[in-house]
Short mmCIF file of C-alpha atoms and ligand atoms in Angstrom, two decimals:
data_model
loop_
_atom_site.label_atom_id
_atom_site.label_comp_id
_atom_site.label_asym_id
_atom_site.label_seq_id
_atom_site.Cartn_x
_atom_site.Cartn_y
_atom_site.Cartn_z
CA UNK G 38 35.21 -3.91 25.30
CA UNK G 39 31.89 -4.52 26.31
CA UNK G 40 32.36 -7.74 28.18
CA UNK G 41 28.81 -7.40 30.03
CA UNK G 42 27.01 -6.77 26.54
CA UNK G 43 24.39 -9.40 26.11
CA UNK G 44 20.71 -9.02 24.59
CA UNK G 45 17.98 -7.44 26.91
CA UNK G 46 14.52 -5.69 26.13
CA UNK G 47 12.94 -1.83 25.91
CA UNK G 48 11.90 -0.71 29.07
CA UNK G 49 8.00 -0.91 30.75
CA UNK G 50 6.06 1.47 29.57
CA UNK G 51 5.86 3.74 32.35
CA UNK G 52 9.36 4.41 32.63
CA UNK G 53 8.68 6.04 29.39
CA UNK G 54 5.98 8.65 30.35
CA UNK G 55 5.66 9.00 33.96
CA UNK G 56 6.09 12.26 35.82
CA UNK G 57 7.46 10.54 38.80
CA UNK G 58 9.82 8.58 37.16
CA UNK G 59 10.60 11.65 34.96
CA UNK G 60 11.57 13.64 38.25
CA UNK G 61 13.67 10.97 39.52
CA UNK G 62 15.33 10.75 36.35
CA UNK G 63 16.33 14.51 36.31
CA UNK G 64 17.46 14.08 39.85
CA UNK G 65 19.81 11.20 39.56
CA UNK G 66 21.12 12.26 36.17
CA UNK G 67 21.40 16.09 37.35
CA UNK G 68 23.48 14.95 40.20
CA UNK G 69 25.82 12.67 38.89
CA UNK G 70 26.47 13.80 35.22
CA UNK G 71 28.48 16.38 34.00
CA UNK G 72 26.00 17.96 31.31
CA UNK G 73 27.99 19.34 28.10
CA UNK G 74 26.55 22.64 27.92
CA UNK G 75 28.25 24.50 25.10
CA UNK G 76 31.06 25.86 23.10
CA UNK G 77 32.35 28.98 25.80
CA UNK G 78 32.74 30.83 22.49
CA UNK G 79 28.86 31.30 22.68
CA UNK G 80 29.87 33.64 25.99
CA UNK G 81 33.11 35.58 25.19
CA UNK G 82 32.72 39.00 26.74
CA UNK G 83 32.12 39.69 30.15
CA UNK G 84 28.49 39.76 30.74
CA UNK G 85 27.65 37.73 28.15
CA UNK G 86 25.14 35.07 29.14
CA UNK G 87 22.79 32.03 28.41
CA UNK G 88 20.35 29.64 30.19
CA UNK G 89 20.69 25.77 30.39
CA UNK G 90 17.36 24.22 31.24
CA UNK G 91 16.78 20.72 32.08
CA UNK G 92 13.63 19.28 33.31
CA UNK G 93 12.22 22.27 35.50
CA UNK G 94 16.24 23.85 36.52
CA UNK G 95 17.17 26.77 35.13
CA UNK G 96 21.07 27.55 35.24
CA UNK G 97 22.14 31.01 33.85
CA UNK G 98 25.76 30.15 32.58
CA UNK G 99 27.91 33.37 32.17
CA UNK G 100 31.16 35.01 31.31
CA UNK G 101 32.30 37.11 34.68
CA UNK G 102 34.34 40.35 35.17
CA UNK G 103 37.45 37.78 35.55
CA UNK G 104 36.49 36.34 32.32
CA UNK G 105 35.86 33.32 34.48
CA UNK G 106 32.67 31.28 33.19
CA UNK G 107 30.21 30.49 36.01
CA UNK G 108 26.94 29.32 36.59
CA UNK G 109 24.22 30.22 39.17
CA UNK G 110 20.68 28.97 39.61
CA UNK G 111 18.30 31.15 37.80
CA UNK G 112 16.04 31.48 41.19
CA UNK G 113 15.97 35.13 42.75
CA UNK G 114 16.50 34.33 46.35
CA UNK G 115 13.76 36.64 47.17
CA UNK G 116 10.50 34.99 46.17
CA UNK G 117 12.04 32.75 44.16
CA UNK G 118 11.64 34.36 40.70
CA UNK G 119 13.38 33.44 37.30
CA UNK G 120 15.73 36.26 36.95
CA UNK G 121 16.67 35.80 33.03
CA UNK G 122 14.12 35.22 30.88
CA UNK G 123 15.71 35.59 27.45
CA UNK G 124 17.65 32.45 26.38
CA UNK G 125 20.96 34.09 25.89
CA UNK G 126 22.33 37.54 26.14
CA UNK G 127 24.46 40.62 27.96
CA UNK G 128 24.31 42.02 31.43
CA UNK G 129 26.45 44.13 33.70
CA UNK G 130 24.12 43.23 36.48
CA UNK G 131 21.51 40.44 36.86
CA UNK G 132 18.08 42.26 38.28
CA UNK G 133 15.02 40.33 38.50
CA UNK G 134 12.26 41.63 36.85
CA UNK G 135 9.80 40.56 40.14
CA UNK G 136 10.85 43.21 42.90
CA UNK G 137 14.30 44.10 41.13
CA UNK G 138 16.62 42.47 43.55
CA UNK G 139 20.06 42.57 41.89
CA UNK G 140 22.95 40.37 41.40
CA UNK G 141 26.23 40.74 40.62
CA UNK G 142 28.23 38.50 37.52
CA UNK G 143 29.48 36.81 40.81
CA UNK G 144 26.32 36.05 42.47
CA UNK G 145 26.11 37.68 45.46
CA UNK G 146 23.29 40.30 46.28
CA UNK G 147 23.90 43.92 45.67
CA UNK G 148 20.94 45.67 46.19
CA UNK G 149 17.21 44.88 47.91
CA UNK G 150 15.11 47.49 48.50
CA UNK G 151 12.98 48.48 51.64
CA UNK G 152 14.86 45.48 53.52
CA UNK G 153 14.55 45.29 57.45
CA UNK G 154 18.13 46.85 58.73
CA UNK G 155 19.38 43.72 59.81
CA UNK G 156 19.16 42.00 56.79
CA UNK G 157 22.34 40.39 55.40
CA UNK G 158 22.63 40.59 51.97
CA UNK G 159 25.95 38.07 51.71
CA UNK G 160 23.22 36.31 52.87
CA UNK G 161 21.33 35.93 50.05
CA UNK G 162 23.68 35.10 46.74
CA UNK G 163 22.60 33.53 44.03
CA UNK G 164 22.96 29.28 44.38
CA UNK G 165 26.09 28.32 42.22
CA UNK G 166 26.01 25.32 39.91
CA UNK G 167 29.18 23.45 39.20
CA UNK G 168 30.61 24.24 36.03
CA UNK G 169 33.92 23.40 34.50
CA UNK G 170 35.70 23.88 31.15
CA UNK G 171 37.58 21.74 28.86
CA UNK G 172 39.22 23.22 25.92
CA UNK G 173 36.41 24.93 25.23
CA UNK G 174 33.75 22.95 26.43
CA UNK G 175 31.36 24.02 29.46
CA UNK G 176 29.90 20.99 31.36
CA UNK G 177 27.73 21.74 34.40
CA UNK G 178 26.64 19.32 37.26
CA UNK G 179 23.65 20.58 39.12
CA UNK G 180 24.74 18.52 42.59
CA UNK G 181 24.38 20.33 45.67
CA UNK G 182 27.44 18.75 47.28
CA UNK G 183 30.31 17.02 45.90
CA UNK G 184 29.78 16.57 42.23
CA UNK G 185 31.60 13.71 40.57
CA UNK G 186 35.32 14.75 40.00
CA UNK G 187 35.55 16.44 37.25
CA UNK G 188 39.46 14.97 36.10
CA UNK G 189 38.34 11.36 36.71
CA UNK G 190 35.41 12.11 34.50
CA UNK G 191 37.37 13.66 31.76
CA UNK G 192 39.97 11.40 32.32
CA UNK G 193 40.04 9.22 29.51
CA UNK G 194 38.73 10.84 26.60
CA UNK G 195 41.47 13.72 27.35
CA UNK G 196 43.34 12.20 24.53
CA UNK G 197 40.55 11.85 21.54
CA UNK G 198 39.61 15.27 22.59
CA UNK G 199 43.11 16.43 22.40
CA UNK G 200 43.67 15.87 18.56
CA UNK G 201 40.94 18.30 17.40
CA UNK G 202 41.72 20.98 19.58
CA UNK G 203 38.31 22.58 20.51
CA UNK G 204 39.81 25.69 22.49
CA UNK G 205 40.71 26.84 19.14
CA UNK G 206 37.74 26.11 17.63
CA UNK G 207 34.01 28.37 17.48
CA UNK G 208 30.75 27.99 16.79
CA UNK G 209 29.61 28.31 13.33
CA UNK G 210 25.89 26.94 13.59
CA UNK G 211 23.53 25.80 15.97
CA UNK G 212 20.17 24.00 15.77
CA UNK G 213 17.71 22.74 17.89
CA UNK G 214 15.31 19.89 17.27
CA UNK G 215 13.13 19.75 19.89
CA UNK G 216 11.53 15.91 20.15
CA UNK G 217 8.20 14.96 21.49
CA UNK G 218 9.30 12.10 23.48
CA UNK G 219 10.93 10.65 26.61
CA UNK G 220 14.79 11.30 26.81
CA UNK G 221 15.67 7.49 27.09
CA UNK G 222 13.99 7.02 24.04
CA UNK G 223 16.04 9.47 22.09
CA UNK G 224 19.40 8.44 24.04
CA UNK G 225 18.51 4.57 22.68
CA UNK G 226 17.87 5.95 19.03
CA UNK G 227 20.80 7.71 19.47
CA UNK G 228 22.93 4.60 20.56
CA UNK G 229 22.16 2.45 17.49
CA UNK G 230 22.09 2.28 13.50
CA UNK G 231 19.69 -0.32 13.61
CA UNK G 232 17.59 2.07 12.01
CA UNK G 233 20.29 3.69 9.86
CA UNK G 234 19.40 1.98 6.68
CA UNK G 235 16.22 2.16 7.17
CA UNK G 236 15.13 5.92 8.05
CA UNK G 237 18.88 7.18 6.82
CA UNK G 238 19.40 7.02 3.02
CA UNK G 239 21.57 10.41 3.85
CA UNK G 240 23.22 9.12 6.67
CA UNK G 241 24.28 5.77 4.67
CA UNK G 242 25.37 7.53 1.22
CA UNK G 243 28.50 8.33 3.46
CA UNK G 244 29.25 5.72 5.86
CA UNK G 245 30.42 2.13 4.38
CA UNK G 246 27.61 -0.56 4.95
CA UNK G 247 29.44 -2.82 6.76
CA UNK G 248 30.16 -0.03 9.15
CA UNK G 249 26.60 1.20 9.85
CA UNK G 250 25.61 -2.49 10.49
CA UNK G 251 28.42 -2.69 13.87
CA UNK G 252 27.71 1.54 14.57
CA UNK G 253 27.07 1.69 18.05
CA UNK G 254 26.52 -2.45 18.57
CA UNK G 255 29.07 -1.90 20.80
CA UNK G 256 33.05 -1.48 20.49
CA UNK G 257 33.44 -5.20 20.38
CA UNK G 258 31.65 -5.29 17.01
CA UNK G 259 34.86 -7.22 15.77
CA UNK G 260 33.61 -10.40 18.21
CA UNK G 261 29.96 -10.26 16.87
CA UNK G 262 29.12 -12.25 13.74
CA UNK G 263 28.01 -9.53 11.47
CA UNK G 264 29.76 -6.64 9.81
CA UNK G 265 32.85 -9.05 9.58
CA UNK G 266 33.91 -6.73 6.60
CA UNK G 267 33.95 -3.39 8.20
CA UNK G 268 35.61 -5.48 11.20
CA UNK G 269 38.61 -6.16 8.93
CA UNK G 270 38.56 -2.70 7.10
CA UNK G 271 38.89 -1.76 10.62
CA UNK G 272 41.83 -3.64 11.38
CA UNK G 273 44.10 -2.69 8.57
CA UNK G 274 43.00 1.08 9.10
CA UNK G 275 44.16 0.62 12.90
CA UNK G 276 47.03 -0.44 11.81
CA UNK G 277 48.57 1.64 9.14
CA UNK G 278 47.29 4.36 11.11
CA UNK G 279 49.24 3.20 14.21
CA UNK G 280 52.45 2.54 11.76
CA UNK G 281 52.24 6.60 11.11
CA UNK G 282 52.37 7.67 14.36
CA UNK G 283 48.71 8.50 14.51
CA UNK G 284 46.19 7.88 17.46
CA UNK G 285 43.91 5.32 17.41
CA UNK G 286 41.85 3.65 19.84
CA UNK G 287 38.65 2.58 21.65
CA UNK G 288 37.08 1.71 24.57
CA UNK G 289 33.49 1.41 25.99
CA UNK G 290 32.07 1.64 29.71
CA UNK G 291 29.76 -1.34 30.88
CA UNK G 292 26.74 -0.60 32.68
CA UNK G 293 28.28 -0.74 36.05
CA UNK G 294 30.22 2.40 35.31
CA UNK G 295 29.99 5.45 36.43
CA UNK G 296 28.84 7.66 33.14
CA UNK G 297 28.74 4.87 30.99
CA UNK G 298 31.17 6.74 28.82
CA UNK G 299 32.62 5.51 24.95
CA UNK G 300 35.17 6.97 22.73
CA UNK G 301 36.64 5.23 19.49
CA UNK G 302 38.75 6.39 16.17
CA UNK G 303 37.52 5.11 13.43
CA UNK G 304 37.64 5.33 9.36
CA UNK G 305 34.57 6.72 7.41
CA UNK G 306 35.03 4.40 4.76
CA UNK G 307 33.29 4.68 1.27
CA UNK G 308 36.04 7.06 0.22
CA UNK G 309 34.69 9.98 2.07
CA UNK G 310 37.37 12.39 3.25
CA UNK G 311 35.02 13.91 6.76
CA UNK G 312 31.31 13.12 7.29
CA UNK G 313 29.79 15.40 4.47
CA UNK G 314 27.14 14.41 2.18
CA UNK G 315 29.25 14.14 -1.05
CA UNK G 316 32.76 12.99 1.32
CA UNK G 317 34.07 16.23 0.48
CA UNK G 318 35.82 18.76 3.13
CA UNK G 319 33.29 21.27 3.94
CA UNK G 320 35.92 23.89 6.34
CA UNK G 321 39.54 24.22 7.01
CA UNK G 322 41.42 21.62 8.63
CA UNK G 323 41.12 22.25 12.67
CA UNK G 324 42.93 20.62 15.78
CA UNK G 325 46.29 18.45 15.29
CA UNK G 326 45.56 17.27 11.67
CA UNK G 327 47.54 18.05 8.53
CA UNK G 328 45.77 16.65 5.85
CA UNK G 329 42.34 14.94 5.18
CA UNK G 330 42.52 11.65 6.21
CA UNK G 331 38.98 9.96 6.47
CA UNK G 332 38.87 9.44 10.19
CA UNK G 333 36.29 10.29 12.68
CA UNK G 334 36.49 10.58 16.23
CA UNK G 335 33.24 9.51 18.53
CA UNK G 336 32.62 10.07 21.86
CA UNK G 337 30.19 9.82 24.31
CA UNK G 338 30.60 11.87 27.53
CA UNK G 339 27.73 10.04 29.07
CA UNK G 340 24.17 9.21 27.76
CA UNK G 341 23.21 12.68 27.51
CA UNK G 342 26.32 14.46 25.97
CA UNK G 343 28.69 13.61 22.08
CA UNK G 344 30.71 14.60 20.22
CA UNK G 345 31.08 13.51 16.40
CA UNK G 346 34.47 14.93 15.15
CA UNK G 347 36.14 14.60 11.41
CA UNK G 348 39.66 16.78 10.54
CA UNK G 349 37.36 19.77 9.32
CA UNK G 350 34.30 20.30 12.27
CA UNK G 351 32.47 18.31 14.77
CA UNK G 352 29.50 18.20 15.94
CA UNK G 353 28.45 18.23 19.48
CA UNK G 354 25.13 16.55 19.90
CA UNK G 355 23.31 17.03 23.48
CA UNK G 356 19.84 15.46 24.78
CA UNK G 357 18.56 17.59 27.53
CA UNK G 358 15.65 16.18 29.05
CA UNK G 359 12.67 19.04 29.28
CA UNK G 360 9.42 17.13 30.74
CA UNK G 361 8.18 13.06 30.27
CA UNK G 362 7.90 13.08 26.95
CA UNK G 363 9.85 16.56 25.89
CA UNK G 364 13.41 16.16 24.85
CA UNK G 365 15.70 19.34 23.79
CA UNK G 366 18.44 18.25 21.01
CA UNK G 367 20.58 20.76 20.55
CA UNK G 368 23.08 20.19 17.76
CA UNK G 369 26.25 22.74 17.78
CA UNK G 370 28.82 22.54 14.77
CA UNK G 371 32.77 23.60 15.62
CA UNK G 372 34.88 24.64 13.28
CA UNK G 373 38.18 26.27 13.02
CA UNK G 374 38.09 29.97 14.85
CA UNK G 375 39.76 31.40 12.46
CA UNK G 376 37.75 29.83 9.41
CA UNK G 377 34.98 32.44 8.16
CA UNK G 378 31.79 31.65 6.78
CA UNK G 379 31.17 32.35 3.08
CA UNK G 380 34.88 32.11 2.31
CA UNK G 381 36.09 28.92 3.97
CA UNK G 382 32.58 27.06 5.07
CA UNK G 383 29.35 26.98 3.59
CA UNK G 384 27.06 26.22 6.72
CA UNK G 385 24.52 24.67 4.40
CA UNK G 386 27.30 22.24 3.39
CA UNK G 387 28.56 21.74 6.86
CA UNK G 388 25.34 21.02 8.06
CA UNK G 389 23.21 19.41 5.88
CA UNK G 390 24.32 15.78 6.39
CA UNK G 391 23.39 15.94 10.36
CA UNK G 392 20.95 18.60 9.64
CA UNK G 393 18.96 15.88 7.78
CA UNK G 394 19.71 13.27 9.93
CA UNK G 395 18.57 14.72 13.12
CA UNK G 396 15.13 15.88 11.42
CA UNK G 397 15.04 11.85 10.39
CA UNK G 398 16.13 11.23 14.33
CA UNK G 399 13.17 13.21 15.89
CA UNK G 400 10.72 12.19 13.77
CA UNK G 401 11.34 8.19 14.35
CA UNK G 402 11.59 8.88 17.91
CA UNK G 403 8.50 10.81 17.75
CA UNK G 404 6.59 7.77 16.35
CA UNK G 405 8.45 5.76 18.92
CA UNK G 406 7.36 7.31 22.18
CA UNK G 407 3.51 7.63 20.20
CA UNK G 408 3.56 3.69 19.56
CA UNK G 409 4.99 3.55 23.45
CA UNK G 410 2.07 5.48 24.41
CA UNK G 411 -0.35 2.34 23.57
CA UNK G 412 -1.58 0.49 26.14
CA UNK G 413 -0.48 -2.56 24.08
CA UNK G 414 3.15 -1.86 24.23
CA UNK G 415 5.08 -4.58 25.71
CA UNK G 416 9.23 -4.32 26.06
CA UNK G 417 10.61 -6.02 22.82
CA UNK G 418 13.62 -7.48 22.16
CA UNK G 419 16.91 -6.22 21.14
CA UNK G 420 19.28 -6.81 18.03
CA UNK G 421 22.37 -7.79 17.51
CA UNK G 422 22.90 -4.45 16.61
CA UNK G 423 22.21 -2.97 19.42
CA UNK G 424 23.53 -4.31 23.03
CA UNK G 425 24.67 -0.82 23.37
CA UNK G 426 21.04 0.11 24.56
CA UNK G 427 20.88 -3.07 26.10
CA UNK G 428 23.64 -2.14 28.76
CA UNK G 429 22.05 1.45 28.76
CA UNK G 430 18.97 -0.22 30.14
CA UNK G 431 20.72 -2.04 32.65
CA UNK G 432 23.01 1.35 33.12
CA UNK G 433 19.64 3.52 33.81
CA UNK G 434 18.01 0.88 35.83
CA UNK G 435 20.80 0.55 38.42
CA UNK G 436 20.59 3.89 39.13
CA UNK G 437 16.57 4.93 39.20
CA UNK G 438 14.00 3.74 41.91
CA UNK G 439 12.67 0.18 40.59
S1 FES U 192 11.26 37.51 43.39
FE1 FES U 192 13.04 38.47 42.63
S2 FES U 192 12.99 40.44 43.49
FE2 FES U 192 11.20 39.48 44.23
FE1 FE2 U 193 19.52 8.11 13.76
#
């Protein structure tokens, strides 16, 4: 429960567009986050390759001779170089395209021509970057010494991951949706349905009312005086649910935590069987689940990094930050490995709910960081329906330069 929630403002105006602030920002989050990356199904033979960027770091993340995923800087330790270029694909070596110093899937320096003869090419590896995986999920943390451990971190969400399984899940779509705008402004939008009846008529034909009013006001919604009936609905799900054996829960980090992580369980409501436009199933049941049962799974890694899970797919949902007022969202849907497309999933139908909902996201946020942009701007006030962002403000603030 959220028992330091109370009402605060938007941030000042610079924190929204400055290039200083926007470096610290990277820093501090680059050091003590672990980034969800991707599904390691995206890298499944040796070689096989892609690059994470965030602000100006470039990490190539790849699939070694071990079958061991690990991730270097993408820096040639010559004259410093990218190396890959190309946003994903396969290499038996890594040679960079400058002088054609070259790299092995482990890093270290193979060749470097016309080099004095007392040159040491263990030397000269490629920089590592921390990166760990969790049932099928990469994370990264770009700190050069002692990165935040990794089994505290994952510590406990372990067990809302663990009912959907997502080592035995793949990828079936990806989209981007690059945003024009500060990354704390997309985290905020992203932390509140404040705006979900207004700007998501998609969004709401699928989620009870009651619910959308509470989403994301915080995991105490039951002790705030609005959305009393989802509150109840709540209550009798939790449970019946509990009675069956099933696994239910919540909880919610305050803004003197570490990642300022959340997880809950939590019905759809409104009849619908997974988070589909329609209610419907739209792939094979994956994970621990038998049957279709209406529940949804949310959590959130850290500010930067969710997951939105039904009994049929998820959806990872990650906000990389790219420059001030440059955001990659990268949406990437999981379903079942075995399930195949055309014959169990549609990926129009799996999509299209979030696939709308996203476009709806960047273009509000868009309009957001434009109106920020004003000179006139001053930090309003929050909701009620949203002292989640409230102890994300507080969150960032205790952590960035003031
Ligand atoms: S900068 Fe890479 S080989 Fe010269
Ligand atoms: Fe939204």
């Amino acid at each position: 429960m959220s028992s330091q929630s109370s009402f605060g403002r938007s941030l000042v105006r610079h924190k929204y567009i400055d290039d200083e602030v926007f470096a610290d920002d990277v820093r501090l989050i680059c050091s003590s986050q672990w980034l969800l990356a991707d599904h390691e199904s995206r890298i499944p033979d040796a070689g096989d390759y892609f690059l994470f960027q965030i602000g100006d770091q470039s990490v190539i993340v790849l699939r070694d001779k071990t079958q061991s995923v690990r991730a270097f800087h993408n820096v040639c330790r010559h004259r410093g170089s990218l190396i890959c270029t190309e946003p994903d694909g396969n290499a038996t070596r890594l040679v960079c395209p400058y002088h054609a110093w070259t790299y092995g899937l482990d890093g270290r320096l193979l060749a470097a021509r016309a080099m004095p003869t007392n040159f040491e090419k263990s030397a000269w590896g490629l920089k590592a970057v921390q990166a760990r995986i969790n049932d099928g999920l990469i994370f990264l943390n770009l700190a050069e010494s002692d990165p935040p451990d990794f089994e505290r971190f994952l510590e406990r969400l372990r067990p809302y991951l663990g009912i959907h399984q997502f080592g035995r899940a793949k990828v079936a779509v990806r989209k981007s949706y690059p945003t024009r705008a500060n990354w704390k402004l997309v985290v905020e939008n992203f932390l509140e349905c404040y705006h979900c009846k207004p700007a998501h008529q998609t969004y709401c034909s699928v989620h009870d009312a009651d619910k959308v009013d509470v989403l994301a006001a915080g995991t105490g919604f039951s002790g705030i005086n609005i959305g009393g009936g989802f509150a109840r609905q709540f209550v009798e799900w939790e449970l019946a649910a509990t009675a069956k054996g099933e696994f239910t829960g919540m909880f919610e980090d305050t803004p003197d935590s570490d990642h300022f992580q959340a997880a809950l369980r939590l019905p759809i409501g409104k009849g619908s069987l997974t988070e589909s436009v329609g209610g419907k199933p739209v792939a094979p049941l994956m994970g621990q689940f038998q049957d279709y049962d209406g529940t949804q799974t949310a959590i959130f890694f850290n500010p930067l990094s969710h997951v939105l899970a039904s009994n049929d797919y998820a959806i990872l949902v990650r906000f990389t930050p790219r420059g001030p007022m440059e955001t990659d969202v990268e949406a990437i849907w999981l379903v079942d490995a075995k399930a195949v497309e055309g014959e169990d999933y549609d990926a129009n139908l799996l999509t299209q709910l979030w696939d709308v909902t996203l476009c709806e996201d960047k273009e509000i946020t868009e309009n957001n960081q434009r109106g920020v942009l004003s000179t006139s701007y001053v930090p309003g006030p929050h909701s009620l329906s949203e002292t989640r962002i409230s102890d994300f403000v507080r969150w960032y603030l205790q952590r960035v330069p003031q």
